[in-house]
Amino acid sequence: MTDRIGDNGLTAESFAAIAQLAYRESGLQLAVEKTSMIQSRLRHRLRALNISDFENYSAFVCSEDGRTERRHMISALTTNVSHFFREKHHFDVLTAALRQNLLPKLRSGQKVRIWSAGCSNGQEAFSIAMTLLEFSAEIAEFDIRILATDIDANVVRFATEGRYPDRLISGVPDTLLQRYFDKETLNGEVIFSAHKKIRDMVAFKELNLLSNWPMKQQMDIIFCRNVVIYFDLETQNRLWPRFHNILKPDGYLFLGHSERIAEPDDVGFTTSGPTTYRPVAAGLHPSTPLKES
Ligand SMILES: C[S@@+](CC[C@H](N)C(=O)[O-])C[C@H]1O[C@@H](n2cnc3c(N)ncnc32)[C@H](O)[C@@H]1O
């Protein structure tokens, strides 16, 4: 008899096939305890494809013809929760870095690149853009850009539009809401649209962190927060050296509050504050983090 672990036909075999595929494609780890959540996230995919049960769905998504569906599946399985100015201490470090080395670099004609890796609906990238403009209204005239990437095409599309319903705008202080967003009511729903001046600072792109990274330039700051928590240790450990390689020697890597590099020394990083890492090459002593103000 087939071993059923879900209430809607998700068998142990189909769960294992979907979990293996999700891991291989995106690094996502699906725990068997999350079976009912996984079922409910995928149920609309079965409806969209007119497939009656998970056995047929898992066979299809794993097949050669299931290539497009694999992207829909990963999109359905990712957790996209985000907030503006989440974990504010990183934005304070960003402001301090702007004062101490990023603005001087820009003034001397150098480029500054910031990467929001796993950007979800764009709240993190737009929070960075607002922090930059609040620091200096003229900053956009320099060669400074924010790259914001995510594996999920749906969130990338949403973020590119920069239109946030009331429930997704929390975290933006009123003054910034007035300065950087237009408020309108459409069919009874309040929508906040990001101004062109912050949209122009960000390039949103689809990118799987486990694939090749096409970026040619090194980053000054990487925000990769609340992303690797969904990866196992092996996948995380493959990412750290790649972040190190793409980060400038005086750069910063910010992780989410429950994420950490297990052995920073082994991968060329040193801790420089809560969930804040810098390449060892920065020559900074770990106990002398950048001054915040
Ligand atoms: C919980 S959100 C975090 C959003 C934002 N960084 C924050 O901290 O608020 C995690 C995001 O990581 C993305 N993600 C998961 N696996 C990924 C992968 N392999 N490559 C790129 N993005 C991935 C998800 O699609 C999701 O939008």
Short mmCIF file of C-alpha atoms and ligand atoms in Angstrom, two decimals:
data_model
loop_
_atom_site.label_atom_id
_atom_site.label_comp_id
_atom_site.label_asym_id
_atom_site.label_seq_id
_atom_site.Cartn_x
_atom_site.Cartn_y
_atom_site.Cartn_z
CA MET A 1 0.00 0.00 0.00
CA THR A 2 1.22 3.54 -0.80
CA ASP A 3 2.40 5.41 2.25
CA ARG A 4 0.37 8.62 2.45
CA ILE A 5 1.77 11.47 4.54
CA GLY A 6 -0.68 14.19 3.52
CA ASP A 7 -4.45 14.50 3.49
CA ASN A 8 -4.70 15.14 -0.23
CA GLY A 9 -2.76 12.33 -1.79
CA LEU A 10 0.83 13.54 -1.16
CA THR A 11 2.55 10.18 -0.82
CA ALA A 12 5.94 9.66 0.77
CA GLU A 13 7.30 8.97 -2.73
CA SER A 14 5.87 12.13 -4.30
CA PHE A 15 7.00 14.21 -1.31
CA ALA A 16 10.54 12.80 -1.65
CA ALA A 17 10.58 13.50 -5.41
CA ILE A 18 9.38 17.11 -4.93
CA ALA A 19 11.76 17.71 -2.02
CA GLN A 20 14.74 16.37 -3.99
CA LEU A 21 13.86 18.49 -6.99
CA ALA A 22 13.39 21.66 -4.88
CA TYR A 23 16.76 21.04 -3.21
CA ARG A 24 18.57 20.43 -6.49
CA GLU A 25 17.01 23.41 -8.27
CA SER A 26 17.10 26.04 -5.54
CA GLY A 27 18.74 24.73 -2.37
CA LEU A 28 15.39 24.82 -0.54
CA GLN A 29 15.07 22.18 2.14
CA LEU A 30 11.56 20.84 2.58
CA ALA A 31 11.04 19.19 5.94
CA VAL A 32 8.60 16.31 6.10
CA GLU A 33 6.90 18.07 9.07
CA LYS A 34 5.92 20.85 6.65
CA THR A 35 3.94 18.47 4.44
CA SER A 36 0.58 20.17 4.88
CA MET A 37 2.10 23.62 4.19
CA ILE A 38 3.78 22.25 1.05
CA GLN A 39 0.51 20.68 -0.08
CA SER A 40 -1.42 23.88 0.40
CA ARG A 41 1.25 25.93 -1.44
CA LEU A 42 1.23 23.51 -4.40
CA ARG A 43 -2.48 22.82 -4.60
CA HIS A 44 -3.10 25.77 -6.94
CA ARG A 45 -0.43 24.38 -9.30
CA LEU A 46 -2.37 21.11 -9.57
CA ARG A 47 -5.52 23.11 -10.33
CA ALA A 48 -3.73 25.28 -12.89
CA LEU A 49 -2.46 22.18 -14.71
CA ASN A 50 -5.69 20.22 -14.23
CA ILE A 51 -3.75 17.42 -12.50
CA SER A 52 -5.79 15.44 -10.01
CA ASP A 53 -3.17 14.22 -7.53
CA PHE A 54 0.36 14.79 -6.27
CA GLU A 55 1.71 11.56 -7.71
CA ASN A 56 0.96 12.73 -11.24
CA TYR A 57 2.15 16.24 -10.37
CA SER A 58 5.52 15.03 -9.04
CA ALA A 59 5.97 12.80 -12.13
CA PHE A 60 5.23 15.76 -14.40
CA VAL A 61 7.35 18.35 -12.60
CA CYS A 62 10.33 15.98 -12.55
CA SER A 63 9.99 15.14 -16.26
CA GLU A 64 11.69 16.79 -19.24
CA ASP A 65 8.40 18.56 -20.09
CA GLY A 66 8.13 19.95 -16.56
CA ARG A 67 10.87 22.56 -16.98
CA THR A 68 8.50 25.57 -16.90
CA GLU A 69 6.50 24.04 -14.09
CA ARG A 70 9.68 23.67 -12.03
CA ARG A 71 9.93 27.48 -11.91
CA HIS A 72 6.28 27.78 -10.83
CA MET A 73 6.87 25.12 -8.20
CA ILE A 74 9.92 26.89 -6.75
CA SER A 75 7.98 30.16 -6.77
CA ALA A 76 5.12 28.50 -4.86
CA LEU A 77 7.50 26.94 -2.32
CA THR A 78 9.63 29.97 -1.48
CA THR A 79 8.81 32.10 1.55
CA ASN A 80 8.68 35.74 0.48
CA VAL A 81 7.94 37.50 3.77
CA SER A 82 9.81 40.79 3.98
CA HIS A 83 9.45 44.26 5.52
CA PHE A 84 10.82 47.67 4.83
CA PHE A 85 13.80 48.52 7.08
CA ARG A 86 13.82 44.99 8.51
CA GLU A 87 16.69 44.53 11.01
CA LYS A 88 17.38 48.23 11.08
CA HIS A 89 20.89 47.91 12.52
CA HIS A 90 22.20 47.00 9.04
CA PHE A 91 20.84 50.26 7.65
CA ASP A 92 22.69 52.11 10.43
CA VAL A 93 25.92 50.36 9.37
CA LEU A 94 25.14 51.30 5.77
CA THR A 95 24.79 54.97 6.76
CA ALA A 96 28.06 54.82 8.69
CA ALA A 97 29.79 53.17 5.70
CA LEU A 98 28.42 55.87 3.40
CA ARG A 99 29.98 58.53 5.58
CA GLN A 100 33.28 56.78 6.16
CA ASN A 101 34.16 55.24 2.82
CA LEU A 102 31.38 54.99 0.24
CA LEU A 103 30.76 58.70 -0.34
CA PRO A 104 34.51 59.47 -0.49
CA LYS A 105 34.83 56.65 -3.07
CA LEU A 106 31.99 58.09 -5.14
CA ARG A 107 33.46 61.58 -4.94
CA SER A 108 36.77 60.25 -6.21
CA GLY A 109 35.01 58.79 -9.28
CA GLN A 110 34.72 55.15 -8.15
CA LYS A 111 31.60 53.02 -8.55
CA VAL A 112 29.61 51.71 -5.58
CA ARG A 113 27.52 48.56 -5.96
CA ILE A 114 25.09 47.13 -3.40
CA TRP A 115 23.40 43.74 -3.83
CA SER A 116 20.13 42.68 -2.28
CA ALA A 117 20.42 38.91 -2.82
CA GLY A 118 17.05 37.22 -2.24
CA CYS A 119 15.22 40.54 -2.48
CA SER A 120 11.66 39.16 -2.41
CA ASN A 121 9.10 41.91 -3.15
CA GLY A 122 11.72 44.66 -3.12
CA GLN A 123 11.22 46.10 0.36
CA GLU A 124 14.91 45.57 1.22
CA ALA A 125 16.21 47.17 -2.00
CA PHE A 126 13.92 50.20 -1.69
CA SER A 127 14.90 50.57 1.98
CA ILE A 128 18.54 50.72 0.82
CA ALA A 129 17.64 53.30 -1.86
CA MET A 130 15.83 55.48 0.70
CA THR A 131 18.78 55.19 3.12
CA LEU A 132 21.14 56.38 0.37
CA LEU A 133 18.95 59.34 -0.58
CA GLU A 134 18.31 60.27 3.04
CA PHE A 135 22.06 60.33 3.55
CA SER A 136 22.59 62.61 0.55
CA ALA A 137 19.94 63.76 -1.92
CA GLU A 138 22.72 64.19 -4.51
CA ILE A 139 23.95 60.60 -4.21
CA ALA A 140 22.01 59.41 -7.27
CA GLU A 141 24.18 61.67 -9.42
CA PHE A 142 27.17 59.45 -8.65
CA ASP A 143 27.80 55.95 -10.03
CA ILE A 144 25.94 54.06 -7.32
CA ARG A 145 23.50 51.23 -8.10
CA ILE A 146 21.55 48.59 -6.23
CA LEU A 147 21.20 45.16 -7.80
CA ALA A 148 18.23 43.22 -6.37
CA THR A 149 17.83 39.56 -7.32
CA ASP A 150 15.55 36.66 -6.50
CA ILE A 151 14.90 33.17 -7.84
CA ASP A 152 11.16 33.83 -7.90
CA ALA A 153 10.03 35.55 -11.11
CA ASN A 154 6.75 36.63 -9.48
CA VAL A 155 8.39 38.70 -6.75
CA VAL A 156 10.88 40.19 -9.22
CA ARG A 157 7.95 41.32 -11.40
CA PHE A 158 6.12 42.73 -8.37
CA ALA A 159 9.22 44.56 -7.10
CA THR A 160 9.94 46.08 -10.51
CA GLU A 161 6.48 47.70 -10.44
CA GLY A 162 7.11 49.07 -6.95
CA ARG A 163 3.41 49.20 -6.02
CA TYR A 164 2.67 48.17 -2.44
CA PRO A 165 -0.71 47.56 -0.86
CA ASP A 166 -1.18 48.81 2.69
CA ARG A 167 -0.33 45.42 4.27
CA LEU A 168 3.16 45.35 2.63
CA ILE A 169 4.22 48.93 3.35
CA SER A 170 4.74 48.61 7.11
CA GLY A 171 8.13 49.71 8.38
CA VAL A 172 8.34 52.86 6.26
CA PRO A 173 8.27 55.92 8.57
CA ASP A 174 5.56 58.47 7.64
CA THR A 175 8.09 61.09 6.54
CA LEU A 176 9.69 58.65 4.08
CA LEU A 177 6.29 57.44 2.91
CA GLN A 178 5.43 61.00 1.97
CA ARG A 179 8.83 61.66 0.42
CA TYR A 180 9.20 58.50 -1.68
CA PHE A 181 5.70 57.11 -2.38
CA ASP A 182 2.44 58.24 -4.00
CA LYS A 183 -0.70 57.06 -2.27
CA GLU A 184 -3.79 56.18 -4.29
CA THR A 185 -6.97 54.21 -3.74
CA LEU A 186 -7.88 51.68 -6.42
CA ASN A 187 -11.13 49.71 -6.14
CA GLY A 188 -11.20 50.45 -2.43
CA GLU A 189 -7.58 49.30 -1.91
CA VAL A 190 -4.86 51.71 -0.79
CA ILE A 191 -1.71 51.42 -2.93
CA PHE A 192 1.66 53.10 -2.33
CA SER A 193 3.70 53.54 -5.53
CA ALA A 194 7.45 54.03 -5.24
CA HIS A 195 8.71 57.22 -6.84
CA LYS A 196 10.91 57.02 -9.91
CA LYS A 197 13.86 58.41 -7.92
CA ILE A 198 14.08 55.23 -5.81
CA ARG A 199 13.03 52.86 -8.62
CA ASP A 200 15.78 54.26 -10.85
CA MET A 201 18.42 53.31 -8.28
CA VAL A 202 17.51 49.61 -8.31
CA ALA A 203 17.80 46.96 -11.04
CA PHE A 204 15.62 43.93 -10.25
CA LYS A 205 16.66 40.65 -11.90
CA GLU A 206 15.84 36.99 -11.63
CA LEU A 207 18.81 35.02 -10.28
CA ASN A 208 19.21 31.66 -8.59
CA LEU A 209 21.94 31.99 -5.96
CA LEU A 210 23.01 28.41 -6.71
CA SER A 211 23.59 29.14 -10.41
CA ASN A 212 26.29 31.18 -12.08
CA TRP A 213 26.34 34.86 -11.19
CA PRO A 214 26.68 36.99 -14.33
CA MET A 215 27.74 40.14 -12.46
CA LYS A 216 31.09 41.48 -13.65
CA GLN A 217 31.60 44.05 -10.91
CA GLN A 218 32.51 43.49 -7.30
CA MET A 219 30.08 44.53 -4.60
CA ASP A 220 30.64 47.03 -1.81
CA ILE A 221 27.81 45.63 0.29
CA ILE A 222 25.78 42.42 0.08
CA PHE A 223 22.47 42.05 1.89
CA CYS A 224 21.61 38.33 1.87
CA ARG A 225 19.18 38.23 4.74
CA ASN A 226 16.65 35.56 5.66
CA VAL A 227 17.53 33.52 2.57
CA VAL A 228 20.17 30.95 3.60
CA ILE A 229 18.01 29.92 6.55
CA TYR A 230 16.13 27.76 4.00
CA PHE A 231 19.39 26.07 2.88
CA ASP A 232 21.29 23.26 4.55
CA LEU A 233 24.80 23.78 5.92
CA GLU A 234 26.45 22.31 2.84
CA THR A 235 24.67 24.75 0.51
CA GLN A 236 25.45 27.65 2.86
CA ASN A 237 29.11 26.67 2.97
CA ARG A 238 29.26 26.67 -0.82
CA LEU A 239 27.89 30.23 -0.87
CA TRP A 240 30.29 31.93 1.58
CA PRO A 241 33.42 31.72 -0.64
CA ARG A 242 31.37 32.94 -3.60
CA PHE A 243 30.20 35.96 -1.59
CA HIS A 244 33.81 36.52 -0.51
CA ASN A 245 34.99 36.49 -4.14
CA ILE A 246 32.42 38.99 -5.33
CA LEU A 247 32.82 41.34 -2.35
CA LYS A 248 35.38 44.16 -2.42
CA PRO A 249 38.13 43.76 0.21
CA ASP A 250 36.58 46.57 2.29
CA GLY A 251 33.00 45.35 1.76
CA TYR A 252 30.26 44.11 4.05
CA LEU A 253 28.06 41.02 4.05
CA PHE A 254 24.82 41.25 6.05
CA LEU A 255 22.90 38.08 6.97
CA GLY A 256 19.50 37.67 8.62
CA HIS A 257 19.05 37.62 12.40
CA SER A 258 18.99 33.83 12.68
CA GLU A 259 21.74 33.17 10.13
CA ARG A 260 25.48 32.95 10.65
CA ILE A 261 28.67 31.82 9.01
CA ALA A 262 29.65 28.82 11.13
CA GLU A 263 33.42 29.19 10.61
CA PRO A 264 34.04 32.73 9.24
CA ASP A 265 37.88 32.38 9.42
CA ASP A 266 37.76 29.36 7.12
CA VAL A 267 36.10 31.37 4.36
CA GLY A 268 38.02 34.63 4.75
CA PHE A 269 35.45 36.59 6.78
CA THR A 270 35.58 38.24 10.14
CA THR A 271 32.60 39.23 12.30
CA SER A 272 32.10 42.97 12.48
CA GLY A 273 28.83 43.30 14.42
CA PRO A 274 25.57 41.37 14.69
CA THR A 275 25.20 39.24 11.53
CA THR A 276 27.68 41.57 9.82
CA TYR A 277 30.80 40.15 8.15
CA ARG A 278 33.78 41.73 6.41
CA PRO A 279 36.53 40.10 4.36
CA VAL A 280 39.62 39.50 6.48
CA ALA A 281 41.54 41.40 3.80
CA ALA A 282 39.86 44.58 5.07
CA GLY A 283 42.63 44.52 7.67
CA LEU A 284 40.22 45.53 10.40
CA HIS A 285 40.46 43.98 13.79
CA PRO A 286 37.23 42.09 14.54
CA SER A 287 36.76 44.09 17.74
CA THR A 288 36.83 47.44 15.92
CA PRO A 289 33.55 47.55 14.03
CA LEU A 290 32.67 50.59 12.02
CA LYS A 291 31.39 53.43 14.19
CA GLU A 292 27.66 53.99 13.87
CA SER A 293 26.20 57.44 14.31
C1 LIG B 1 12.15 35.48 3.38
S1 LIG B 1 12.60 36.26 1.86
C2 LIG B 1 13.81 37.44 2.43
C3 LIG B 1 13.62 38.80 1.78
C4 LIG B 1 14.57 39.88 2.28
N1 LIG B 1 15.95 39.52 2.01
C5 LIG B 1 14.37 40.16 3.74
O1 LIG B 1 15.21 39.78 4.56
O2 LIG B 1 13.35 40.74 4.10
C6 LIG B 1 13.62 34.99 1.11
C7 LIG B 1 13.76 35.16 -0.40
O3 LIG B 1 14.83 34.33 -0.86
C8 LIG B 1 14.48 33.85 -2.14
N2 LIG B 1 15.26 32.64 -2.46
C9 LIG B 1 15.12 31.39 -1.96
N3 LIG B 1 15.99 30.56 -2.54
C10 LIG B 1 16.71 31.28 -3.43
C11 LIG B 1 17.75 30.97 -4.35
N4 LIG B 1 18.25 29.72 -4.48
N5 LIG B 1 18.25 31.97 -5.11
C12 LIG B 1 17.75 33.23 -5.00
N6 LIG B 1 16.76 33.58 -4.16
C13 LIG B 1 16.24 32.62 -3.37
C14 LIG B 1 12.99 33.60 -2.04
O4 LIG B 1 12.36 33.56 -3.30
C15 LIG B 1 12.52 34.76 -1.16
O5 LIG B 1 12.01 35.83 -1.92
#
